[in-house]
XYZ file of C-alpha atoms in Angstrom:
391
model
C -6.612 -14.773 -25.400
C -3.595 -14.191 -27.647
C -2.214 -10.650 -28.032
C -3.228 -8.785 -31.200
C 0.060 -8.192 -33.038
C -1.464 -5.334 -35.023
C -1.778 -3.203 -31.858
C 1.131 -1.011 -30.712
C 3.452 -2.610 -28.132
C 3.323 0.520 -25.976
C 2.614 -1.032 -22.580
C -1.019 -0.002 -22.901
C -2.472 -1.786 -25.919
C 0.098 -4.574 -25.819
C 2.999 -5.531 -23.558
C 6.362 -3.963 -24.369
C 8.933 -6.479 -25.702
C 11.481 -7.354 -23.044
C 14.412 -5.904 -24.999
C 12.696 -2.492 -24.913
C 12.203 -2.541 -21.143
C 14.616 -0.925 -18.729
C 16.699 -3.358 -16.675
C 14.766 -2.460 -13.536
C 11.428 -2.932 -15.298
C 12.555 -6.380 -16.429
C 13.259 -7.349 -12.819
C 9.924 -6.029 -11.639
C 8.103 -7.839 -14.466
C 9.872 -11.063 -13.446
C 8.415 -10.604 -9.967
C 4.886 -10.153 -11.308
C 5.357 -13.120 -13.639
C 6.457 -15.272 -10.682
C 9.763 -16.419 -12.218
C 11.573 -18.784 -9.821
C 15.255 -17.963 -9.418
C 15.038 -14.528 -11.015
C 17.050 -11.718 -9.361
C 15.066 -9.726 -6.848
C 13.755 -6.286 -7.666
C 15.579 -4.008 -5.198
C 13.783 -1.238 -3.312
C 12.757 -0.288 0.212
C 9.356 -0.098 1.874
C 7.886 3.259 0.732
C 10.305 5.884 2.097
C 11.033 3.500 4.909
C 14.327 5.120 5.924
C 12.903 8.662 6.184
C 13.269 8.958 9.964
C 16.807 7.501 10.004
C 18.297 10.098 7.651
C 19.548 12.457 10.373
C 21.207 9.622 12.277
C 22.854 8.291 9.122
C 24.107 11.746 8.143
C 25.759 12.024 11.552
C 27.324 8.588 11.022
C 28.988 9.621 7.775
C 26.449 8.817 5.066
C 27.581 10.697 1.917
C 25.306 13.579 1.028
C 26.330 13.856 -2.627
C 25.566 10.258 -3.666
C 22.029 9.215 -4.670
C 20.410 6.732 -2.290
C 19.850 4.296 -5.156
C 23.605 4.213 -5.743
C 24.451 3.970 -2.045
C 22.041 1.129 -1.370
C 21.857 -0.654 -4.710
C 18.210 0.116 -5.393
C 16.693 -0.424 -8.802
C 15.207 2.480 -10.695
C 11.575 2.986 -9.614
C 9.635 1.162 -12.301
C 5.995 1.896 -11.583
C 3.549 4.284 -13.177
C 1.674 5.418 -10.052
C -1.953 6.463 -10.565
C -3.771 8.231 -7.748
C -7.069 10.011 -7.148
C -8.773 7.377 -4.985
C -6.906 7.968 -1.743
C -4.517 5.523 -0.088
C -3.729 5.787 3.624
C -6.266 8.573 3.969
C -9.552 9.632 2.430
C -9.680 11.643 -0.820
C -11.725 14.500 0.653
C -12.300 17.771 -1.182
C -12.387 20.074 0.580
C -10.528 18.807 3.592
C -11.593 19.934 7.024
C -9.784 22.978 8.360
C -7.190 21.883 10.889
C -7.700 23.461 14.295
C -6.663 23.134 17.915
C -9.415 21.397 19.880
C -7.733 21.130 23.297
C -4.427 22.054 24.949
C -3.286 19.291 27.326
C 0.034 20.682 28.450
C 2.677 18.502 26.781
C 0.050 17.251 24.347
C -2.589 18.814 22.128
C -5.723 17.565 20.395
C -5.954 18.672 16.768
C -8.812 18.222 14.328
C -7.010 17.015 11.219
C -7.904 17.403 7.569
C -10.060 14.276 7.666
C -12.163 15.545 10.559
C -10.591 13.278 13.170
C -9.502 14.461 16.614
C -5.863 13.431 17.043
C -3.693 13.530 20.177
C -0.141 14.693 19.424
C 2.949 15.762 21.304
C 2.715 19.532 21.311
C 4.638 20.998 18.403
C 5.807 17.588 17.174
C 3.319 15.811 14.947
C 5.821 13.693 13.003
C 7.829 10.624 13.876
C 5.372 9.216 16.424
C 2.257 7.115 16.163
C -0.627 9.543 16.797
C -3.613 8.616 18.935
C -6.966 9.061 17.230
C -9.566 9.879 19.860
C -12.591 10.816 17.757
C -13.899 10.350 14.209
C -16.426 12.379 12.216
C -19.166 9.860 11.365
C -21.492 9.028 14.248
C -24.752 8.427 12.414
C -26.612 8.989 9.138
C -26.866 12.749 9.766
C -23.131 13.308 10.305
C -22.369 11.110 7.276
C -24.686 13.051 5.003
C -23.835 16.531 6.301
C -20.118 16.352 7.081
C -18.581 13.713 4.795
C -20.700 12.933 1.790
C -20.424 16.460 0.308
C -16.612 16.133 0.485
C -16.525 12.836 -1.438
C -16.763 13.810 -5.096
C -14.664 11.575 -7.379
C -14.938 14.148 -10.183
C -13.514 16.939 -8.037
C -11.290 19.399 -9.883
C -8.726 19.062 -7.073
C -8.381 15.312 -7.642
C -7.811 15.680 -11.380
C -5.837 18.932 -11.506
C -2.591 17.230 -12.640
C -4.229 14.457 -14.641
C -3.002 15.452 -18.117
C 0.630 15.621 -16.973
C 0.281 12.290 -15.141
C -1.103 10.616 -18.245
C 1.628 12.006 -20.509
C 4.441 10.947 -18.157
C 2.767 7.598 -17.494
C 2.528 6.760 -21.185
C 6.239 7.469 -21.633
C 7.091 5.158 -18.737
C 4.628 2.438 -19.780
C 6.477 2.320 -23.111
C 9.646 1.398 -21.142
C 7.889 -1.565 -19.548
C 7.033 0.099 -16.236
C 4.299 -1.558 -14.177
C 1.102 0.532 -14.188
C -0.314 0.656 -10.659
C -3.552 2.270 -9.486
C -3.571 2.989 -5.759
C -6.781 3.338 -3.754
C -7.904 3.535 -0.152
C -9.071 0.110 0.979
C -12.602 -0.597 2.132
C -11.658 -1.156 5.767
C -9.332 1.862 5.796
C -12.246 3.920 4.428
C -14.566 2.791 7.210
C -12.096 3.124 10.053
C -11.085 6.628 8.910
C -14.732 7.675 8.929
C -15.988 5.898 12.053
C -12.945 4.710 14.022
C -11.775 1.132 14.601
C -13.569 0.671 17.942
C -16.727 2.571 17.037
C -16.988 0.549 13.823
C -17.424 -2.639 15.856
C -20.440 -1.127 17.598
C -21.875 0.200 14.342
C -21.767 -3.296 12.838
C -24.477 -4.233 15.332
C -26.228 -0.905 15.843
C -26.364 0.477 12.296
C -25.182 -2.001 9.642
C -27.258 -0.183 7.033
C -25.037 2.898 7.366
C -21.904 0.789 6.891
C -23.332 -0.578 3.653
C -24.265 2.949 2.579
C -20.680 4.142 3.155
C -19.294 1.129 1.289
C -21.600 1.803 -1.647
C -20.102 5.295 -1.800
C -16.595 3.770 -1.616
C -17.454 1.504 -4.531
C -18.776 4.356 -6.684
C -15.832 6.595 -5.796
C -13.046 4.076 -6.441
C -14.750 2.687 -9.546
C -15.103 6.178 -11.042
C -11.414 7.003 -10.491
C -10.177 3.645 -11.774
C -12.413 3.866 -14.839
C -11.150 7.349 -15.688
C -7.527 6.202 -15.476
C -8.328 3.077 -17.494
C -9.352 5.276 -20.407
C -5.606 5.844 -20.811
C -3.877 2.787 -19.324
C -4.025 -0.960 -18.955
C -3.541 -1.656 -15.255
C -0.987 -4.169 -14.077
C -1.910 -3.675 -10.426
C -4.834 -2.372 -8.380
C -3.342 -1.770 -4.937
C -5.461 -1.061 -1.840
C -4.173 0.484 1.392
C -6.170 -1.573 3.887
C -4.343 -1.943 7.253
C -6.990 -4.331 8.540
C -4.778 -6.327 10.943
C -3.006 -5.805 14.253
C -0.508 -8.034 16.053
C -3.005 -10.853 16.744
C -4.954 -10.889 13.489
C -7.746 -8.954 11.766
C -9.391 -5.999 13.514
C -12.844 -7.200 12.428
C -14.096 -10.757 12.213
C -13.995 -12.898 9.059
C -17.793 -12.746 8.911
C -17.668 -8.939 9.008
C -15.065 -8.900 6.218
C -17.299 -11.136 4.111
C -20.423 -9.054 4.704
C -19.144 -5.487 4.681
C -16.053 -5.598 2.446
C -15.892 -8.492 0.017
C -18.993 -7.800 -2.108
C -17.756 -4.270 -2.758
C -14.210 -5.400 -3.518
C -15.598 -7.982 -5.902
C -17.505 -5.324 -7.826
C -14.603 -2.870 -8.067
C -12.064 -5.526 -9.092
C -14.389 -7.229 -11.583
C -15.287 -3.896 -13.180
C -11.617 -2.947 -13.509
C -10.651 -6.281 -15.048
C -13.468 -6.049 -17.573
C -12.414 -2.530 -18.660
C -8.798 -3.374 -19.491
C -7.574 -1.965 -22.825
C -5.232 -4.952 -23.238
C -7.670 -7.827 -22.745
C -4.792 -10.323 -22.422
C -3.277 -8.593 -19.372
C -4.005 -9.939 -15.910
C -4.571 -7.117 -13.414
C -3.059 -8.001 -10.040
C -5.238 -7.217 -7.009
C -3.048 -6.312 -4.002
C -3.817 -5.675 -0.345
C -1.459 -3.805 1.997
C -1.897 -4.459 5.706
C 0.225 -4.337 8.812
C -0.079 -6.851 11.634
C -0.703 -10.590 11.513
C -2.112 -10.810 8.001
C -2.060 -14.574 7.453
C -5.692 -15.262 8.544
C -7.006 -12.756 6.003
C -5.186 -14.186 2.975
C -7.674 -16.979 2.112
C -10.570 -14.575 2.758
C -9.366 -11.968 0.267
C -8.353 -14.695 -2.177
C -12.033 -15.625 -2.550
C -12.500 -12.339 -4.429
C -9.327 -12.664 -6.475
C -6.504 -11.175 -4.384
C -3.114 -11.963 -5.967
C -0.617 -10.057 -3.814
C -0.089 -8.925 -0.224
C 2.486 -6.886 1.701
C 4.471 -6.055 3.881
C 4.292 -9.032 6.343
C 5.255 -7.649 9.740
C 7.569 -10.113 11.475
C 6.895 -8.819 15.002
C 3.253 -9.808 14.519
C 4.129 -13.372 13.577
C 4.401 -13.147 9.784
C 7.003 -15.487 8.296
C 7.225 -15.038 4.524
C 8.920 -18.398 4.008
C 6.142 -20.283 5.761
C 3.396 -18.114 4.231
C 4.979 -18.670 0.830
C 4.712 -22.428 1.329
C 1.143 -22.171 2.565
C 0.039 -19.902 -0.308
C 2.237 -20.897 -3.258
C 0.585 -18.581 -5.806
C 0.632 -15.433 -3.644
C 2.837 -12.547 -4.764
C 4.657 -11.178 -1.703
C 7.029 -8.403 -0.731
C 8.386 -7.238 2.614
C 8.935 -9.650 5.482
C 12.399 -8.493 6.623
C 12.366 -7.858 10.372
C 13.036 -4.168 11.072
C 14.191 -5.105 14.592
C 16.948 -7.420 13.326
C 18.539 -4.546 11.401
C 19.396 -2.931 14.739
C 21.213 -6.037 15.987
C 24.561 -7.473 14.918
C 25.664 -8.114 11.345
C 25.706 -11.820 12.186
C 22.023 -11.624 13.178
C 21.219 -9.821 9.911
C 23.076 -12.521 7.960
C 21.256 -15.352 9.735
C 17.876 -13.708 9.096
C 18.498 -13.004 5.414
C 20.121 -16.365 4.708
C 17.017 -18.144 5.990
C 14.601 -16.035 3.912
C 16.191 -14.852 0.677
C 17.479 -18.077 -0.924
C 14.217 -19.881 -0.205
C 12.078 -17.037 -1.544
C 14.250 -16.569 -4.611
C 13.813 -20.247 -5.474
C 10.054 -19.832 -5.016
C 9.687 -16.641 -7.073
C 6.983 -14.010 -6.738
C 8.832 -12.173 -3.961
C 11.169 -9.259 -3.354
C 12.587 -8.189 0.031
C 11.950 -4.956 1.889
C 11.869 -3.999 5.533
C 8.491 -4.987 6.983
C 7.764 -1.288 7.624
C 9.754 1.881 8.237
C 13.412 1.402 9.164
C 13.608 2.335 12.887
C 16.062 4.730 14.512
C 17.822 1.784 16.167
C 19.377 0.902 12.786
C 22.838 2.341 12.146
C 24.043 3.426 8.728
C 26.693 0.678 8.855
C 24.070 -1.985 9.587
C 21.735 -0.785 6.865
C 24.588 -0.830 4.329
C 25.392 -4.378 5.413
C 21.730 -5.388 5.053
C 21.592 -3.965 1.523
C 24.934 -5.582 0.573
C 23.663 -8.996 1.669
C 20.335 -8.485 -0.145
C 22.239 -7.832 -3.368
C 24.563 -10.807 -2.843
C 21.713 -13.229 -2.098
C 19.256 -11.690 -4.522
C 21.297 -11.645 -7.687
């Protein structure tokens, strides 16, 4: 379908002309348009260097220079739409946090999602917590404890909506990519039931899993539809985390039965509602671990993009890029290498970046948070080489 030239080129009704986009937005659009040879969009995985800041300050990192200037990052060029969760559930109200058990050096806390979490006492950040219990055990706990907290029209979810829309429209008019984030179907289930308990429930109570996924579908679809009253989406991005270091945490058959039909409905509904009918909405999955086996499974329901390709789990973006030539990809830079020598960083980047730049549809980031083993000097070198090899 050809664009209607009578509609405003505001990034909502029609794409903004390239000469009206910011330079960073142009680079990001080139990524989404899969332009071989185009310069990489430059950013880092989420706030991936958050836990290294204190070390880098002690190693002389300037405190009066913006990080984007220090590291050569592009201006953030997304309109981020929320309301449907991401790495956690969009509960309202949350559970009250409380101490469940004192274990000396450790403590068990009920968190805001109703999970029992084992932490180091007095230090809940910077470490991977251990989740030892989850709130949904059966139909009764689902209906009494969780379902009343899952209202997609909650005033809390939409309290800043008008300001988000106004700011988003201004940025869409500069060519920014409009992205709706949402908690993924597997992340939804594992937050409610737990990753191990979910495997038992598949056999013992599959009806309840379908019931929870029907609620996920209604919730996410409601939020996406409300945001689509104001925006054309460029990306619908799900926080899924369905893999570990040997592959998916549930079987392909389980993915097909308990996830894919619901994804298909949400994605199809969103694509049909687009204001700009000529715009392709990218469907993206975020997962840690060895993601490669899940790519063809999610592609059957229209997945276009995946990230962040954890190298320690066996993900090789160059090889995956060859195997799936139409897949948009970002990430794939080994966080462990950054703590080694500059020569090791060079060897790693020189194998990946030229090949992926020729391919297109890729930009580099660390494959997760930058670890404390990475010095400020090494990270600067990594960023310098990314800019040299990435244009």
